[in-house]
C-alpha cells in the first residue's frame, strides 16, 4: 500500500540478497556505499608543487614520462609543475584532477613529439581505472589509501532494489530487521508468532524455529550486541571466531576436532562463562575441542591442559606439564601452574595515584553513547571497562583520540559526535599504541623501529676496518645504495607478483637473505658482521652490547616488555599483534623526553600469559611515572585491578549500552551493584588480603 508504483509478478529468495544481481542495488552493486578518490587524501599538502610530490598517489616525482606529460598539460592550461597546488585556479585544479578531453600536443625531453589524441585523462579517472583494472591486491590496497566511502545515493545505503525493500513483516523490511542487534532480533522473532494469523503461523513455524535457534547460538557466544548487518571486515578476530563457533553449534556435527585460538579475546568476564558453556556443549555432543588460551577461567574449565614453555621463542617449544588442573598446579616446572595455584600472582598495588587534572567530554553521542559527560583523569593509569559492545572503543578511539589529534593539528577523518571537549594545556601529544604491524613490508623490523639500529650502525662505522675503508654509518643501512645488496635492494627477499594470488616473497639468491654486499659483510664488531647482529635475538644482543650504554638501554627495554626472544632483524610481517604493540611501547619508553603524553592501548593483554601481563603492567606504570597518562580498554581483571582509576560503561552492549555505570578507583567500582565489572572486582577483592591506599 505504501508503494503503489511498484509492480512485480512473484517473489523469490534471491531477490532479498544483496549478493545476487536479482536483489542488489544496480548503482552500488549491493555494497550500500560507493568508493571514490578523495582530493584531500590525494593532495594532502597543497603548499607543495607537482614536482615536489604534491600528488601523493604518484609518490616521488622525477623527470619521468609522467612529469613530462603533466608539464605539457600545464603549458596548455597556464600552470607548471613547480607551482604550489594552492596557487592553481579552480579550472586548473579541475583539469589536473579530472582531465581535458581535447587533444594535447607537445614534445618529450628528447625532442620527440608528444600527441595526446584523447586528451589528458586526469589523475582521478586514471587512478580509478587502474584500481578497477589491476588484479594485484597490493596495488588495490595502495590506491585505497586515497579513497573514501560514501553512502549510495540510489538505495540510501540499504543495498537492495526497491522491490525487496517494499516487502515488510510487521512494518519492517528485511534491511530493517538485519539492522537490529542480535539481542533485539531474538525479541522480535520470539514475539512474532503472536502477531501472525493461523495460516501465517503454519507457513512460518519451521522457519521461525530455525531462526530462533541460530539467533540463540549467536547470543550464547557473547555477541548479542552485534547487529545482524555488521560488516565482516569490522569484526574483531574474537568476534569473527565466535560467529564461526555459533555456526558449528547450529550444525550439530559429531566426531569433529575443533581448534580455537583465544576465543575469549574481547569478552567481558560476564560473557566469558557463556562462551565456556558453549565449548562444553560442543564437547558434550561428541566432539573434541582444543583451545589455545591464556584466560584463567577457560584454563580452569578445561578437562585436560597441555602447558608449553618454559619460556618464549628459542626458550620454548617444550611440553612443561600436561594433565588435569590439579596436576598442572602441582608441577613445579610450570609457571602457569604456579599462577593457577596462587604461588605466583599479580598483586593489587599498595597505593593508587590521584589524577592531576581531567579531560572533560560533554554530550558524547556517537554510535550507542547516550550523550554522556565524562571526566577522563590525567597523570594516571586509567582503565576503560564494560561488557562487549558497551561503547568503550566509540568513546576512546572515535571520540577522545580524534579530538586530541585535532587539537595537535593531526589530520583525522572524523570526530565522534559530542557537544564539547576541554583539554588541559598540560597535554602535549597523543599516541595510540595498537596492535597493527610496525611495518607492512619485510624491510621493517624491531631494530629499525626502535632506532637501536641507528646506534648499531654508528658502532660498526667506528671500527678500525670501517674507518680504513672510509665507511660511514649509512654503509651499514640496507635502505640506501652502497652497502646493501642491489639485487634485492636490501630486502633480503624478492617480491613476485602473482596475478590471481597474493604476492609472494622468495630469498634473494645473490646475498642469500643477508641484505648486504660482500664488502659490507667483511666488517666485524666482536666477531659479528652487521647481518649476523640482525640475526641475533634481543637477549643475545643485550649481552653482546652490555658495555655500550646507548644500545644497551634500548635493548634492555625490549627485554623488560618480554621480547627477549625475537630477533633484531625479524621481519615486522612475522610479529603477532601483541608483539608489535610491545615493540611500540618500547620505542616510547626509550624516548628521553618525559611527560605530558596521552597514550591509548586497546586490549594490550591479548595473547599474553599471566607472566607477560605482569611485565606489561610494570611497563605501563613506568610510562605513567614519567609524567604521562595511559588509557587502557581492557577486560583482564589483573590489569583492571592495577589501574589507578576506572571508567565503566554499560549496562549492556549495543543500544542497551553507552552509559556511565561507575567512575573511580577499582575499590569504588567494586561497591557499585549495577556494574558487572564491579561484581567481578568485588569477588576478586574478597579473595585478596591486600588493601590499597590512595596516594
CSV table of N, CA and C in Angstrom, one decimal, residues 319-454:
chain,number,residue,atom,x,y,z
A,319,UNK,N,57.0,-29.3,26.1
A,319,UNK,CA,55.8,-29.5,26.9
A,319,UNK,C,56.3,-29.6,28.4
A,320,UNK,N,55.9,-28.5,29.1
A,320,UNK,CA,56.4,-28.4,30.5
A,320,UNK,C,55.5,-29.3,31.4
A,321,UNK,N,54.2,-29.3,31.2
A,321,UNK,CA,53.3,-30.0,32.0
A,321,UNK,C,52.1,-30.4,31.2
A,322,UNK,N,51.5,-31.5,31.6
A,322,UNK,CA,50.2,-31.9,31.0
A,322,UNK,C,49.4,-32.7,32.0
A,323,UNK,N,48.1,-32.6,31.8
A,323,UNK,CA,47.2,-33.3,32.7
A,323,UNK,C,46.0,-32.5,33.1
A,324,UNK,N,45.4,-32.9,34.2
A,324,UNK,CA,44.2,-32.2,34.8
A,324,UNK,C,44.7,-31.0,35.5
A,325,UNK,N,43.8,-30.1,35.9
A,325,UNK,CA,44.1,-28.8,36.5
A,325,UNK,C,45.0,-29.1,37.8
A,326,UNK,N,44.6,-30.0,38.6
A,326,UNK,CA,45.4,-30.3,39.8
A,326,UNK,C,46.8,-30.7,39.5
A,327,UNK,N,47.0,-31.5,38.5
A,327,UNK,CA,48.4,-31.9,38.1
A,327,UNK,C,49.2,-30.7,37.6
A,328,UNK,N,48.6,-29.8,36.9
A,328,UNK,CA,49.4,-28.6,36.4
A,328,UNK,C,49.8,-27.7,37.6
A,329,UNK,N,48.8,-27.6,38.5
A,329,UNK,CA,49.1,-26.7,39.7
A,329,UNK,C,50.2,-27.3,40.6
A,330,UNK,N,50.3,-28.6,40.6
A,330,UNK,CA,51.3,-29.3,41.4
A,330,UNK,C,52.7,-29.4,40.8
A,331,UNK,N,52.7,-29.1,39.5
A,331,UNK,CA,54.0,-29.2,38.7
A,331,UNK,C,54.9,-28.1,39.0
A,332,UNK,N,56.1,-28.3,39.6
A,332,UNK,CA,57.0,-27.2,40.0
A,332,UNK,C,57.6,-26.5,38.8
A,333,UNK,N,57.7,-27.1,37.6
A,333,UNK,CA,58.3,-26.5,36.5
A,333,UNK,C,57.4,-25.6,35.7
A,334,UNK,N,56.1,-25.7,36.0
A,334,UNK,CA,55.1,-24.9,35.2
A,334,UNK,C,54.8,-23.6,35.9
A,335,UNK,N,55.1,-22.5,35.1
A,335,UNK,CA,54.8,-21.1,35.6
A,335,UNK,C,53.3,-20.9,35.6
A,336,UNK,N,52.7,-21.5,34.6
A,336,UNK,CA,51.2,-21.4,34.5
A,336,UNK,C,50.6,-22.0,35.8
A,337,UNK,N,51.1,-23.2,36.2
A,337,UNK,CA,50.6,-23.9,37.4
A,337,UNK,C,50.8,-23.1,38.6
A,338,UNK,N,51.9,-22.3,38.7
A,338,UNK,CA,52.2,-21.5,39.9
A,338,UNK,C,51.2,-20.4,40.0
A,339,UNK,N,50.8,-19.8,38.8
A,339,UNK,CA,49.8,-18.7,38.8
A,339,UNK,C,48.4,-19.3,39.2
A,340,UNK,N,48.1,-20.5,38.6
A,340,UNK,CA,46.8,-21.1,38.9
A,340,UNK,C,46.7,-21.5,40.4
A,341,UNK,N,47.8,-21.9,41.0
A,341,UNK,CA,47.7,-22.4,42.4
A,341,UNK,C,47.8,-21.2,43.4
A,342,UNK,N,48.2,-20.0,42.9
A,342,UNK,CA,48.4,-18.9,43.8
A,342,UNK,C,49.8,-18.7,44.3
A,343,UNK,N,50.7,-19.6,43.9
A,343,UNK,CA,52.1,-19.4,44.4
A,343,UNK,C,52.7,-18.2,43.8
A,344,UNK,N,52.3,-17.9,42.5
A,344,UNK,CA,52.7,-16.6,41.9
A,344,UNK,C,51.4,-15.9,41.6
A,345,UNK,N,51.4,-14.6,41.7
A,345,UNK,CA,50.2,-13.8,41.4
A,345,UNK,C,50.5,-12.4,41.0
A,346,UNK,N,49.6,-11.7,40.4
A,346,UNK,CA,49.7,-10.3,40.1
A,346,UNK,C,49.0,-9.6,41.2
A,347,UNK,N,49.8,-8.9,42.0
A,347,UNK,CA,49.3,-8.3,43.3
A,347,UNK,C,48.5,-7.0,43.0
A,348,UNK,N,47.6,-6.7,43.9
A,348,UNK,CA,46.9,-5.4,43.9
A,348,UNK,C,47.9,-4.4,44.4
A,349,UNK,N,48.0,-3.2,43.7
A,349,UNK,CA,49.0,-2.3,44.1
A,349,UNK,C,48.8,-1.7,45.5
A,350,UNK,N,49.8,-1.3,46.2
A,350,UNK,CA,49.7,-0.8,47.6
A,350,UNK,C,49.1,0.6,47.7
A,351,UNK,N,49.3,1.3,46.6
A,351,UNK,CA,48.7,2.7,46.6
A,351,UNK,C,48.3,3.0,45.1
A,352,UNK,N,47.4,4.0,45.0
A,352,UNK,CA,47.0,4.4,43.7
A,352,UNK,C,47.2,5.9,43.6
A,353,UNK,N,47.5,6.3,42.3
A,353,UNK,CA,47.8,7.8,42.1
A,353,UNK,C,46.5,8.6,42.0
A,354,UNK,N,46.6,9.8,42.3
A,354,UNK,CA,45.5,10.7,42.3
A,354,UNK,C,45.6,11.5,41.0
A,355,UNK,N,44.5,11.7,40.2
A,355,UNK,CA,44.5,12.5,38.9
A,355,UNK,C,45.0,13.9,39.2
A,356,UNK,N,45.9,14.4,38.2
A,356,UNK,CA,46.4,15.8,38.3
A,356,UNK,C,45.3,16.7,37.7
A,357,UNK,N,44.5,16.3,36.8
A,357,UNK,CA,43.5,17.1,36.2
A,357,UNK,C,42.6,16.2,35.4
A,358,UNK,N,41.7,16.8,34.6
A,358,UNK,CA,40.8,15.9,33.8
A,358,UNK,C,40.6,16.5,32.4
A,359,UNK,N,40.4,15.6,31.4
A,359,UNK,CA,39.9,16.0,30.1
A,359,UNK,C,38.4,15.8,30.3
A,360,UNK,N,37.6,16.8,29.9
A,360,UNK,CA,36.2,16.8,30.1
A,360,UNK,C,35.5,16.7,28.8
A,361,UNK,N,34.8,15.6,28.5
A,361,UNK,CA,34.0,15.5,27.3
A,361,UNK,C,32.5,15.6,27.7
A,362,UNK,N,31.8,16.4,27.0
A,362,UNK,CA,30.4,16.6,27.3
A,362,UNK,C,29.5,16.2,26.0
A,363,UNK,N,28.4,15.6,26.3
A,363,UNK,CA,27.5,15.2,25.3
A,363,UNK,C,28.0,14.3,24.2
A,364,UNK,N,28.8,13.3,24.6
A,364,UNK,CA,29.2,12.3,23.6
A,364,UNK,C,28.1,11.4,23.2
A,365,UNK,N,27.8,11.4,21.9
A,365,UNK,CA,26.7,10.6,21.4
A,365,UNK,C,26.9,9.9,20.1
A,366,UNK,N,28.2,9.5,19.8
A,366,UNK,CA,28.5,8.7,18.7
A,366,UNK,C,28.0,7.3,18.9
A,367,UNK,N,27.5,6.6,17.8
A,367,UNK,CA,27.0,5.2,17.9
A,367,UNK,C,26.0,5.1,19.0
A,368,UNK,N,26.4,4.2,20.0
A,368,UNK,CA,25.4,4.0,21.1
A,368,UNK,C,25.6,4.8,22.4
A,369,UNK,N,26.5,5.8,22.3
A,369,UNK,CA,26.7,6.6,23.5
A,369,UNK,C,25.5,7.5,23.7
A,370,UNK,N,25.1,7.6,25.0
A,370,UNK,CA,23.8,8.3,25.3
A,370,UNK,C,24.1,9.8,25.8
A,371,UNK,N,24.7,10.6,25.0
A,371,UNK,CA,25.0,12.0,25.3
A,371,UNK,C,25.7,12.1,26.7
A,372,UNK,N,26.7,11.3,26.9
A,372,UNK,CA,27.3,11.2,28.2
A,372,UNK,C,28.4,12.3,28.4
A,373,UNK,N,28.5,12.7,29.7
A,373,UNK,CA,29.6,13.6,30.1
A,373,UNK,C,30.6,12.7,30.8
A,374,UNK,N,31.9,12.9,30.4
A,374,UNK,CA,32.9,12.0,31.0
A,374,UNK,C,34.1,12.9,31.4
A,375,UNK,N,34.6,12.6,32.7
A,375,UNK,CA,35.8,13.3,33.2
A,375,UNK,C,36.9,12.2,33.1
A,376,UNK,N,37.9,12.4,32.1
A,376,UNK,CA,39.0,11.5,32.0
A,376,UNK,C,40.2,12.0,32.7
A,377,UNK,N,40.7,11.2,33.7
A,377,UNK,CA,41.8,11.7,34.5
A,377,UNK,C,43.1,11.8,33.8
A,378,UNK,N,44.0,12.7,34.2
A,378,UNK,CA,45.3,12.9,33.7
A,378,UNK,C,46.3,12.5,34.7
A,379,UNK,N,47.5,11.9,34.2
A,379,UNK,CA,48.6,11.6,35.1
A,379,UNK,C,48.4,10.3,35.8
A,380,UNK,N,47.5,9.4,35.3
A,380,UNK,CA,47.3,8.1,36.0
A,380,UNK,C,47.2,7.0,34.9
A,381,UNK,N,47.1,5.8,35.4
A,381,UNK,CA,46.8,4.6,34.6
A,381,UNK,C,45.3,4.4,34.7
A,382,UNK,N,44.6,4.7,33.6
A,382,UNK,CA,43.1,4.6,33.7
A,382,UNK,C,42.5,3.5,32.8
A,383,UNK,N,41.7,2.7,33.4
A,383,UNK,CA,41.1,1.6,32.6
A,383,UNK,C,39.7,2.0,32.2
A,384,UNK,N,39.4,1.6,30.9
A,384,UNK,CA,38.1,1.8,30.3
A,384,UNK,C,37.4,0.4,30.3
A,385,UNK,N,36.4,0.2,31.1
A,385,UNK,CA,35.9,-1.2,31.2
A,385,UNK,C,34.4,-1.2,30.8
A,386,UNK,N,33.9,-2.4,30.8
A,386,UNK,CA,32.4,-2.6,30.4
A,386,UNK,C,32.3,-3.8,29.6
A,387,UNK,N,31.0,-4.3,29.5
A,387,UNK,CA,30.8,-5.5,28.7
A,387,UNK,C,31.1,-5.2,27.2
A,388,UNK,N,31.2,-6.3,26.4
A,388,UNK,CA,31.5,-6.1,25.0
A,388,UNK,C,30.4,-5.3,24.3
A,389,UNK,N,30.8,-4.3,23.5
A,389,UNK,CA,29.8,-3.5,22.8
A,389,UNK,C,29.2,-2.4,23.6
A,390,UNK,N,29.7,-2.1,24.8
A,390,UNK,CA,29.1,-1.1,25.7
A,390,UNK,C,29.5,0.3,25.3
A,391,UNK,N,30.4,0.5,24.3
A,391,UNK,CA,30.8,1.8,23.9
A,391,UNK,C,32.2,2.3,24.2
A,392,UNK,N,33.0,1.4,24.7
A,392,UNK,CA,34.4,1.7,25.1
A,392,UNK,C,35.2,2.3,23.9
A,393,UNK,N,35.2,1.5,22.8
A,393,UNK,CA,36.0,1.9,21.7
A,393,UNK,C,35.4,3.2,21.0
A,394,UNK,N,34.1,3.3,21.0
A,394,UNK,CA,33.5,4.5,20.5
A,394,UNK,C,33.9,5.8,21.3
A,395,UNK,N,33.9,5.7,22.6
A,395,UNK,CA,34.3,6.8,23.5
A,395,UNK,C,35.8,7.1,23.3
A,396,UNK,N,36.6,6.1,23.2
A,396,UNK,CA,38.1,6.4,23.2
A,396,UNK,C,38.6,6.6,21.8
A,397,UNK,N,38.4,5.6,20.9
A,397,UNK,CA,39.0,5.6,19.6
A,397,UNK,C,38.3,6.5,18.6
A,398,UNK,N,37.0,6.7,18.8
A,398,UNK,CA,36.3,7.5,17.8
A,398,UNK,C,35.9,8.9,18.3
A,399,UNK,N,36.0,9.1,19.6
A,399,UNK,CA,35.7,10.5,20.2
A,399,UNK,C,36.9,11.2,20.8
A,400,UNK,N,37.5,10.6,21.8
A,400,UNK,CA,38.6,11.2,22.5
A,400,UNK,C,39.8,11.4,21.6
A,401,UNK,N,40.3,10.3,21.0
A,401,UNK,CA,41.6,10.4,20.3
A,401,UNK,C,41.5,11.3,19.1
A,402,UNK,N,40.5,11.2,18.2
A,402,UNK,CA,40.4,12.2,17.1
A,402,UNK,C,40.3,13.6,17.6
A,403,UNK,N,39.6,13.9,18.8
A,403,UNK,CA,39.6,15.2,19.3
A,403,UNK,C,40.9,15.7,19.7
A,404,UNK,N,41.7,14.9,20.4
A,404,UNK,CA,43.1,15.2,20.8
A,404,UNK,C,44.0,15.5,19.6
A,405,UNK,N,43.9,14.6,18.6
A,405,UNK,CA,44.7,14.7,17.4
A,405,UNK,C,44.4,16.1,16.7
A,406,UNK,N,43.1,16.4,16.6
A,406,UNK,CA,42.8,17.7,16.0
A,406,UNK,C,43.4,18.9,16.8
A,407,UNK,N,43.4,18.8,18.1
A,407,UNK,CA,44.0,19.8,19.0
A,407,UNK,C,45.5,20.0,18.6
A,408,UNK,N,46.2,18.9,18.2
A,408,UNK,CA,47.6,19.0,17.9
A,408,UNK,C,47.8,19.0,16.4
A,409,UNK,N,46.8,19.4,15.7
A,409,UNK,CA,46.9,19.6,14.2
A,409,UNK,C,47.3,18.3,13.5
A,410,UNK,N,46.8,17.2,14.0
A,410,UNK,CA,47.0,15.9,13.3
A,410,UNK,C,45.7,15.7,12.6
A,411,UNK,N,45.8,15.4,11.2
A,411,UNK,CA,44.6,15.3,10.4
A,411,UNK,C,43.8,14.0,10.8
A,412,UNK,N,42.5,14.1,10.9
A,412,UNK,CA,41.7,12.9,11.2
A,412,UNK,C,40.5,12.9,10.2
A,413,UNK,N,40.0,11.7,9.9
A,413,UNK,CA,38.8,11.6,9.0
A,413,UNK,C,37.5,12.0,9.6
A,414,UNK,N,37.4,11.7,10.9
A,414,UNK,CA,36.1,12.0,11.6
A,414,UNK,C,36.2,12.1,13.1
A,415,UNK,N,35.5,13.0,13.7
A,415,UNK,CA,35.4,13.0,15.2
A,415,UNK,C,34.0,12.6,15.6
A,416,UNK,N,33.9,11.7,16.6
A,416,UNK,CA,32.6,11.2,17.1
A,416,UNK,C,31.8,12.4,17.6
A,417,UNK,N,30.5,12.3,17.5
A,417,UNK,CA,29.6,13.4,17.9
A,417,UNK,C,29.7,13.7,19.4
A,418,UNK,N,29.9,15.0,19.7
A,418,UNK,CA,30.0,15.4,21.1
A,418,UNK,C,29.6,16.9,21.1
A,419,UNK,N,29.2,17.4,22.3
A,419,UNK,CA,28.9,18.8,22.4
A,419,UNK,C,30.1,19.6,22.6
A,420,UNK,N,31.1,19.2,23.5
A,420,UNK,CA,32.3,20.0,23.7
A,420,UNK,C,33.3,19.1,24.3
A,421,UNK,N,34.6,19.6,24.3
A,421,UNK,CA,35.7,18.9,25.0
A,421,UNK,C,36.6,19.9,25.5
A,422,UNK,N,37.0,19.7,26.8
A,422,UNK,CA,38.0,20.6,27.4
A,422,UNK,C,39.3,19.8,27.6
A,423,UNK,N,40.4,20.3,27.0
A,423,UNK,CA,41.7,19.7,27.1
A,423,UNK,C,42.7,20.5,27.8
A,424,UNK,N,43.2,20.1,29.0
A,424,UNK,CA,44.1,20.9,29.8
A,424,UNK,C,45.4,21.2,29.0
A,425,UNK,N,46.0,22.3,29.2
A,425,UNK,CA,47.2,22.7,28.5
A,425,UNK,C,48.4,21.8,28.7
A,426,UNK,N,48.4,21.1,29.8
A,426,UNK,CA,49.5,20.3,30.2
A,426,UNK,C,49.7,19.1,29.2
A,427,UNK,N,48.7,18.7,28.5
A,427,UNK,CA,48.8,17.7,27.5
A,427,UNK,C,49.5,18.2,26.2
A,428,UNK,N,50.6,17.5,25.8
A,428,UNK,CA,51.4,18.0,24.7
A,428,UNK,C,51.3,17.1,23.4
A,429,UNK,N,50.8,15.9,23.6
A,429,UNK,CA,50.8,14.9,22.5
A,429,UNK,C,49.8,13.8,22.8
A,430,UNK,N,49.5,13.0,21.7
A,430,UNK,CA,48.6,11.8,21.9
A,430,UNK,C,49.2,10.7,21.0
A,431,UNK,N,49.3,9.5,21.5
A,431,UNK,CA,49.8,8.4,20.7
A,431,UNK,C,48.9,7.2,21.0
A,432,UNK,N,48.5,6.5,19.9
A,432,UNK,CA,47.7,5.3,20.0
A,432,UNK,C,48.7,4.1,19.8
A,433,UNK,N,48.8,3.3,20.8
A,433,UNK,CA,49.7,2.1,20.7
A,433,UNK,C,48.8,0.9,20.5
A,434,UNK,N,48.5,0.6,19.2
A,434,UNK,CA,47.6,-0.5,18.9
A,434,UNK,C,48.4,-1.7,18.4
A,435,UNK,N,47.7,-2.7,18.0
A,435,UNK,CA,48.3,-4.0,17.6
A,435,UNK,C,48.5,-4.1,16.1
A,436,UNK,N,48.5,-3.0,15.4
A,436,UNK,CA,48.7,-3.0,13.9
A,436,UNK,C,50.2,-3.2,13.7
A,437,UNK,N,50.6,-3.8,12.5
A,437,UNK,CA,52.1,-4.0,12.3
A,437,UNK,C,52.9,-2.8,12.4
A,438,UNK,N,54.2,-3.0,12.8
A,438,UNK,CA,55.1,-1.8,12.9
A,438,UNK,C,55.6,-1.5,11.5
A,439,UNK,N,55.3,-2.3,10.5
A,439,UNK,CA,55.6,-2.0,9.1
A,439,UNK,C,54.9,-3.1,8.3
A,440,UNK,N,54.7,-2.8,7.0
A,440,UNK,CA,53.9,-3.7,6.2
A,440,UNK,C,54.8,-4.4,5.2
A,441,UNK,N,56.1,-4.3,5.2
A,441,UNK,CA,57.0,-5.0,4.3
A,441,UNK,C,58.1,-5.7,5.1
A,442,UNK,N,58.8,-6.7,4.5
A,442,UNK,CA,59.9,-7.3,5.2
A,442,UNK,C,61.0,-6.4,5.6
A,443,UNK,N,61.0,-5.2,5.0
A,443,UNK,CA,62.1,-4.3,5.3
A,443,UNK,C,62.1,-3.7,6.7
A,444,UNK,N,60.9,-3.7,7.3
A,444,UNK,CA,60.8,-3.1,8.6
A,444,UNK,C,61.0,-4.2,9.7
A,445,UNK,N,61.7,-3.9,10.8
A,445,UNK,CA,62.0,-4.8,11.9
A,445,UNK,C,62.1,-4.1,13.2
A,446,UNK,N,62.1,-4.9,14.3
A,446,UNK,CA,62.2,-4.2,15.6
A,446,UNK,C,63.4,-3.3,15.8
A,447,UNK,N,64.6,-3.6,15.2
A,447,UNK,CA,65.8,-2.8,15.3
A,447,UNK,C,65.6,-1.5,14.7
A,448,UNK,N,65.0,-1.4,13.5
A,448,UNK,CA,64.8,-0.1,12.8
A,448,UNK,C,63.7,0.7,13.5
A,449,UNK,N,62.6,0.0,14.0
A,449,UNK,CA,61.5,0.7,14.6
A,449,UNK,C,61.9,1.4,15.9
A,450,UNK,N,62.7,0.7,16.7
A,450,UNK,CA,63.1,1.2,18.0
A,450,UNK,C,64.3,2.2,17.9
A,451,UNK,N,64.8,2.3,16.7
A,451,UNK,CA,66.0,3.2,16.4
A,451,UNK,C,67.3,2.6,17.0
A,452,UNK,N,67.3,1.4,17.6
A,452,UNK,CA,68.6,0.9,18.1
A,452,UNK,C,69.5,0.6,17.0
A,453,UNK,N,68.9,0.3,15.8
A,453,UNK,CA,69.8,0.0,14.6
A,453,UNK,C,70.6,1.2,14.2
A,454,UNK,N,70.1,2.4,14.4
A,454,UNK,CA,70.9,3.6,14.1
A,454,UNK,C,72.2,3.6,15.0
